[in-house]
Amino acid sequence: MLKNHWTILRKQYALSVLKVVFDMCGIVGYIGNKEAMPVLVSGLKNLEYRGYDSAGFAIINKRIIIEKDIGKIDDVQKKINASLLKGFSGLAHCRWATHGNVTKENAHPHADCSNKIAIVHNGIIENYSELKEKLIQKKHVFRSETDTEVIAHLIEEFHKKLGFEDAVKNALKEVKGSYALGVACAEEPGKLIAARNESPLIVGKGKNGMFLASDIPALLEYTNKFIYMHDKEIAVITKDTINIFDLEGKKKSFKISTLNWSKEAAEKGGFKHFMLKEIYEQPRAITETIDERLKNGDVVFEKELNLTDDEILKIDSIKLIGCGTSWHAALVGKFMFEELAKIPTEVEYASEFRYRNPILKPNTIVMAISQSGETADTIAALKEAKKNGAKTISICNVKGSSITRVSDGVVYTRAGPEIGVASTKAFTTQLTVLYLLTILFSKKRKTLNDKQIKDMIYGIRKIPLQIASVLNEDFEVVNCAELYHKRTNSLYLGRGVNFPIALEGALKLKEVSYIHAEGYPAAEMKHGPIALIDEHMPVVFIAPHDIYTYSKILGNIEEVKARGGIVIAIATEGDKEIPKKADHTIFIPKTLYTLSSILAVVPLQLLAYHIADKLGRTIDQPKNLAKVVTVE
Ligand code: M6R
């Protein structure tokens, strides 16, 4: 019994290490009338946010040529022999690992013993060691330490007796775990196979061929027609055809979605980094998110929410789940739902929710918030909620992503593609959706009167212009970045609806500048963090004028100043008190208290960006981070 317990624990540990080391990658595939390499390189560069430790290419041209190495795609291109990579069909991969195992051998693509099968993979093969043992007994020779290589050899084993497609299907029936796969076979060069289970994968239909990729930005230059693959599906693509099957070989119907994201939307458009571009896109992103949802002085969610008036009236509680920045948005949502719509609301990390036995009453709504719609923990939490009979709604930025497919209702944030690893415009559009839902719920449940609803609608309509004015007047933010970019610690303090903004400001700084930062409710400072304050410590106060806690925050500012700390305050235009006390005041326009969080986060995003830029950080691809966390 005890031995069994330890075996399970060891296995879990091994798997958790494996999950950290071998996942979060980008894959691209092309088959068509054009040279494949330029398509693969440009597609992969648009996926570099998913992984940038190593990269590789396979071209299928009678035989399979694989070239790969460690480093970013630009470096890898310099190291490999590109003249060998000529052909009209190929696969490419960029890899992400937090530590260790970044070697040329472990870079993808991987091949079987005879170099007839090439494979690129994002995900984790959980039973890879058992499969590897069996394959070694059958004399297969492994060249890497990855779980992925097992699939190449497994397909090779089945291919001894079966055709390419059947070999892939049979191999995948033996595989446990998550995968987005691109597979090629030298004996059938006119075909690529894509397969998905719990890792994002799309197939693109273009005029000059077909594509596969982990994410949309990889393909926007070539097509806006996509098929979102489902779990346990295989797509067989040739230059002119797409066919989708289940693992039993049964043909499945599929829908081609046309997306109106432009190629330019996924490019930097003259900005130094995607993060900066995306910060500046917020007025447009919010306009598009509210557009069509505000009609004749009312909030309209058409059918997307999938809740009847009766169901809205009966909601007895809401559980908001998400990770990282999306979890911060959930905290703002809780404040608004409780304060205005009077609905008891709890916020949980998706990663915790999925492993508890949360109490879900018949009229509990579980709302998942996710930019990508592919965060593994959030998908799993949502599935758990659904299994327990809860009605589920997702707030998501990516059409057709996994989270949207497991939700009863979906409200899209219309932020457009977010490429920078640090989430910015996705966050403010999430807050916008939560605010619109608050108006809807408050109106239907009659917790606010007509005048209050009118003021809220008027308030959100003004937000895009107000953000534009914050962006225009960034002088003091840039000044603070110049003065304090060499500090090694900082505190972010806020209260009420702006406590989550303190958390978000600190997260942004950590992510892109690698400076240690902590967010706290301002009043908690005296219960511990105050011990850290001295003349080296910048303290950022989010202190817009409000009727609730403004005077208390003034007191907290005094406490920091009395201990020699440096105070950077976000205050409401016209505030005369804060500039007298703070070392630096960054003003945001006057708005409703609940909307102040959408405005206050913008200077904090800019502060993190400018500090990171001054430190020369790789802002769009911070070390150890990945845009889409498709593993636990
Ligand atoms: O795509 P999601 O919103 O589900 O992602 C959740 C987090 O991984 C994400 O917000 C992460 O914290 C960002 N890097 C924050 O900038």
Coordinates of N, CA and C in Angstrom, one line a residue, residues 19 22-27 50 93 108 120-126 147-148 151 175-182 194-203 212-215 227-234 372-377 379-380 383 400-403 405 628-632:
K19 N 6.0 18.5 -17.2 CA 5.0 19.5 -17.6 C 5.7 20.8 -17.7
F22 N 8.7 20.5 -20.8 CA 8.5 20.1 -22.2 C 7.3 20.8 -22.9
D23 N 6.8 21.8 -22.4 CA 5.6 22.3 -23.0 C 5.5 23.7 -23.4
M24 N 4.4 24.2 -23.8 CA 4.1 25.6 -24.1 C 4.9 26.0 -25.4
C25 N 4.6 25.4 -26.5 CA 5.3 25.6 -27.7 C 4.4 26.1 -28.8
G26 N 5.0 26.5 -29.9 CA 4.3 26.9 -31.0 C 4.5 26.0 -32.2
I27 N 3.4 25.6 -32.9 CA 3.7 24.8 -34.1 C 3.0 25.4 -35.3
R50 N 5.1 32.0 -27.7 CA 4.7 30.8 -27.0 C 6.0 30.0 -26.6
H93 N 8.5 24.5 -35.5 CA 8.2 24.5 -34.0 C 9.1 25.4 -33.3
H108 N 12.4 20.5 -31.5 CA 11.6 19.8 -32.5 C 12.0 20.3 -33.9
V120 N 6.0 17.5 -34.9 CA 6.1 18.7 -34.0 C 5.0 18.5 -33.0
H121 N 5.2 19.0 -31.8 CA 4.2 18.7 -30.8 C 4.2 19.8 -29.7
N122 N 3.0 20.1 -29.3 CA 2.8 20.9 -28.1 C 1.9 20.1 -27.1
G123 N 2.4 19.9 -25.9 CA 1.6 19.1 -24.9 C 2.4 18.2 -24.1
I124 N 1.8 17.3 -23.5 CA 2.6 16.4 -22.6 C 2.0 14.9 -22.8
I125 N 2.9 14.0 -23.1 CA 2.6 12.6 -23.3 C 2.8 12.0 -21.9
E126 N 1.7 11.7 -21.2 CA 1.8 11.3 -19.8 C 2.4 9.9 -19.7
D147 N 9.3 13.7 -24.5 CA 8.2 12.8 -24.6 C 7.7 12.7 -26.1
T148 N 7.9 13.7 -26.8 CA 7.4 13.8 -28.2 C 7.9 12.7 -29.1
I151 N 6.1 9.5 -29.9 CA 5.0 9.4 -30.9 C 5.6 9.1 -32.3
V175 N -1.7 6.7 -26.9 CA -1.1 7.9 -26.2 C -2.0 8.4 -25.2
K176 N -1.5 8.7 -24.0 CA -2.3 9.4 -22.9 C -1.7 10.8 -22.7
G177 N -2.5 11.8 -22.7 CA -2.0 13.1 -22.4 C -2.5 14.1 -23.4
S178 N -1.8 15.3 -23.4 CA -2.3 16.4 -24.3 C -1.4 16.5 -25.5
Y179 N -2.0 16.8 -26.6 CA -1.1 17.1 -27.8 C -1.8 18.0 -28.8
A180 N -1.0 18.8 -29.4 CA -1.3 19.4 -30.7 C -0.2 19.0 -31.5
L181 N -0.5 18.2 -32.6 CA 0.6 17.6 -33.4 C 0.5 18.0 -34.8
G182 N 1.7 18.1 -35.4 CA 1.8 18.1 -36.9 C 2.7 17.0 -37.2
A194 N -2.7 16.7 -38.8 CA -2.7 17.5 -37.6 C -3.6 16.7 -36.6
A195 N -3.3 16.7 -35.4 CA -4.1 16.0 -34.4 C -4.1 16.8 -33.1
R196 N -5.3 16.8 -32.4 CA -5.4 17.6 -31.2 C -6.0 16.8 -30.1
N197 N -5.5 17.0 -28.9 CA -6.2 16.6 -27.6 C -5.7 17.6 -26.5
E198 N -6.6 18.4 -26.1 CA -6.3 19.3 -25.0 C -5.2 20.3 -25.2
S199 N -4.8 20.5 -26.4 CA -3.8 21.6 -26.7 C -4.3 22.3 -27.9
P200 N -4.3 23.6 -27.9 CA -4.9 24.3 -29.0 C -4.3 24.0 -30.4
L201 N -5.2 23.9 -31.4 CA -4.7 23.6 -32.8 C -5.7 24.1 -33.8
I202 N -5.3 24.8 -34.8 CA -6.2 25.2 -35.8 C -5.7 24.8 -37.2
V203 N -6.6 24.6 -38.1 CA -6.2 24.4 -39.5 C -6.7 25.6 -40.3
L212 N -1.5 24.5 -40.7 CA -1.9 24.2 -39.3 C -1.1 25.0 -38.4
A213 N -1.6 25.4 -37.2 CA -0.9 26.2 -36.3 C -1.5 26.1 -34.9
S214 N -0.7 26.5 -34.0 CA -1.2 26.6 -32.6 C -2.1 27.7 -32.3
D215 N -1.9 28.8 -33.1 CA -2.7 30.0 -32.8 C -2.8 30.8 -34.1
I227 N -10.3 26.5 -39.1 CA -11.1 25.4 -38.5 C -10.5 25.2 -37.1
Y228 N -11.3 25.3 -36.1 CA -10.8 25.0 -34.7 C -11.0 23.5 -34.5
M229 N -9.9 22.9 -34.3 CA -10.0 21.4 -34.1 C -10.5 21.1 -32.7
H230 N -11.2 19.9 -32.6 CA -11.7 19.5 -31.3 C -10.8 18.3 -30.8
D231 N -11.0 18.0 -29.5 CA -10.2 17.0 -28.9 C -10.4 15.6 -29.7
K232 N -9.3 14.9 -29.7 CA -9.3 13.5 -30.4 C -9.7 13.6 -31.8
E233 N -9.4 14.7 -32.5 CA -9.6 14.7 -33.9 C -8.3 14.7 -34.7
I234 N -8.4 14.2 -35.9 CA -7.2 14.2 -36.8 C -7.6 14.9 -38.1
S372 N -7.0 33.9 -23.6 CA -6.7 33.0 -24.6 C -7.8 31.9 -24.8
G373 N -8.5 31.6 -23.7 CA -9.5 30.5 -23.8 C -8.8 29.2 -23.8
E374 N -7.5 29.1 -23.6 CA -6.8 27.9 -23.7 C -6.0 27.6 -22.4
T375 N -6.2 28.3 -21.4 CA -5.4 28.1 -20.1 C -5.9 26.8 -19.5
A376 N -5.0 25.8 -19.3 CA -5.4 24.5 -18.9 C -6.2 24.5 -17.6
D377 N -5.7 25.2 -16.6 CA -6.4 25.2 -15.3 C -7.9 25.7 -15.5
I379 N -9.8 25.8 -18.2 CA -10.6 24.8 -18.9 C -11.1 23.7 -17.9
A380 N -10.1 23.2 -17.2 CA -10.4 22.1 -16.3 C -11.4 22.5 -15.2
K383 N -14.9 22.7 -16.7 CA -15.4 21.4 -17.0 C -15.9 20.8 -15.6
G400 N -13.9 30.7 -30.6 CA -13.8 29.2 -30.9 C -12.8 28.5 -30.0
S401 N -12.2 29.2 -29.0 CA -11.1 28.6 -28.2 C -11.8 27.5 -27.3
S402 N -11.0 26.7 -26.6 CA -11.5 25.6 -25.8 C -12.5 26.0 -24.8
I403 N -12.2 27.1 -24.1 CA -13.1 27.6 -23.0 C -14.5 27.9 -23.5
R405 N -15.9 26.6 -25.9 CA -16.6 25.4 -26.3 C -17.2 24.7 -25.2
V628 N 0.4 31.5 -23.5 CA -0.7 30.7 -23.2 C -0.3 29.5 -22.4
V629 N -0.8 29.4 -21.2 CA -0.3 28.3 -20.3 C -1.2 27.1 -20.4
T630 N -0.8 26.2 -21.3 CA -1.6 25.1 -21.7 C -1.4 23.8 -20.8
V631 N -0.6 24.1 -19.7 CA -0.4 22.9 -18.8 C -0.7 23.4 -17.4
E632 N -0.9 22.4 -16.5 CA -1.2 22.7 -15.1 C -0.1 23.4 -14.5

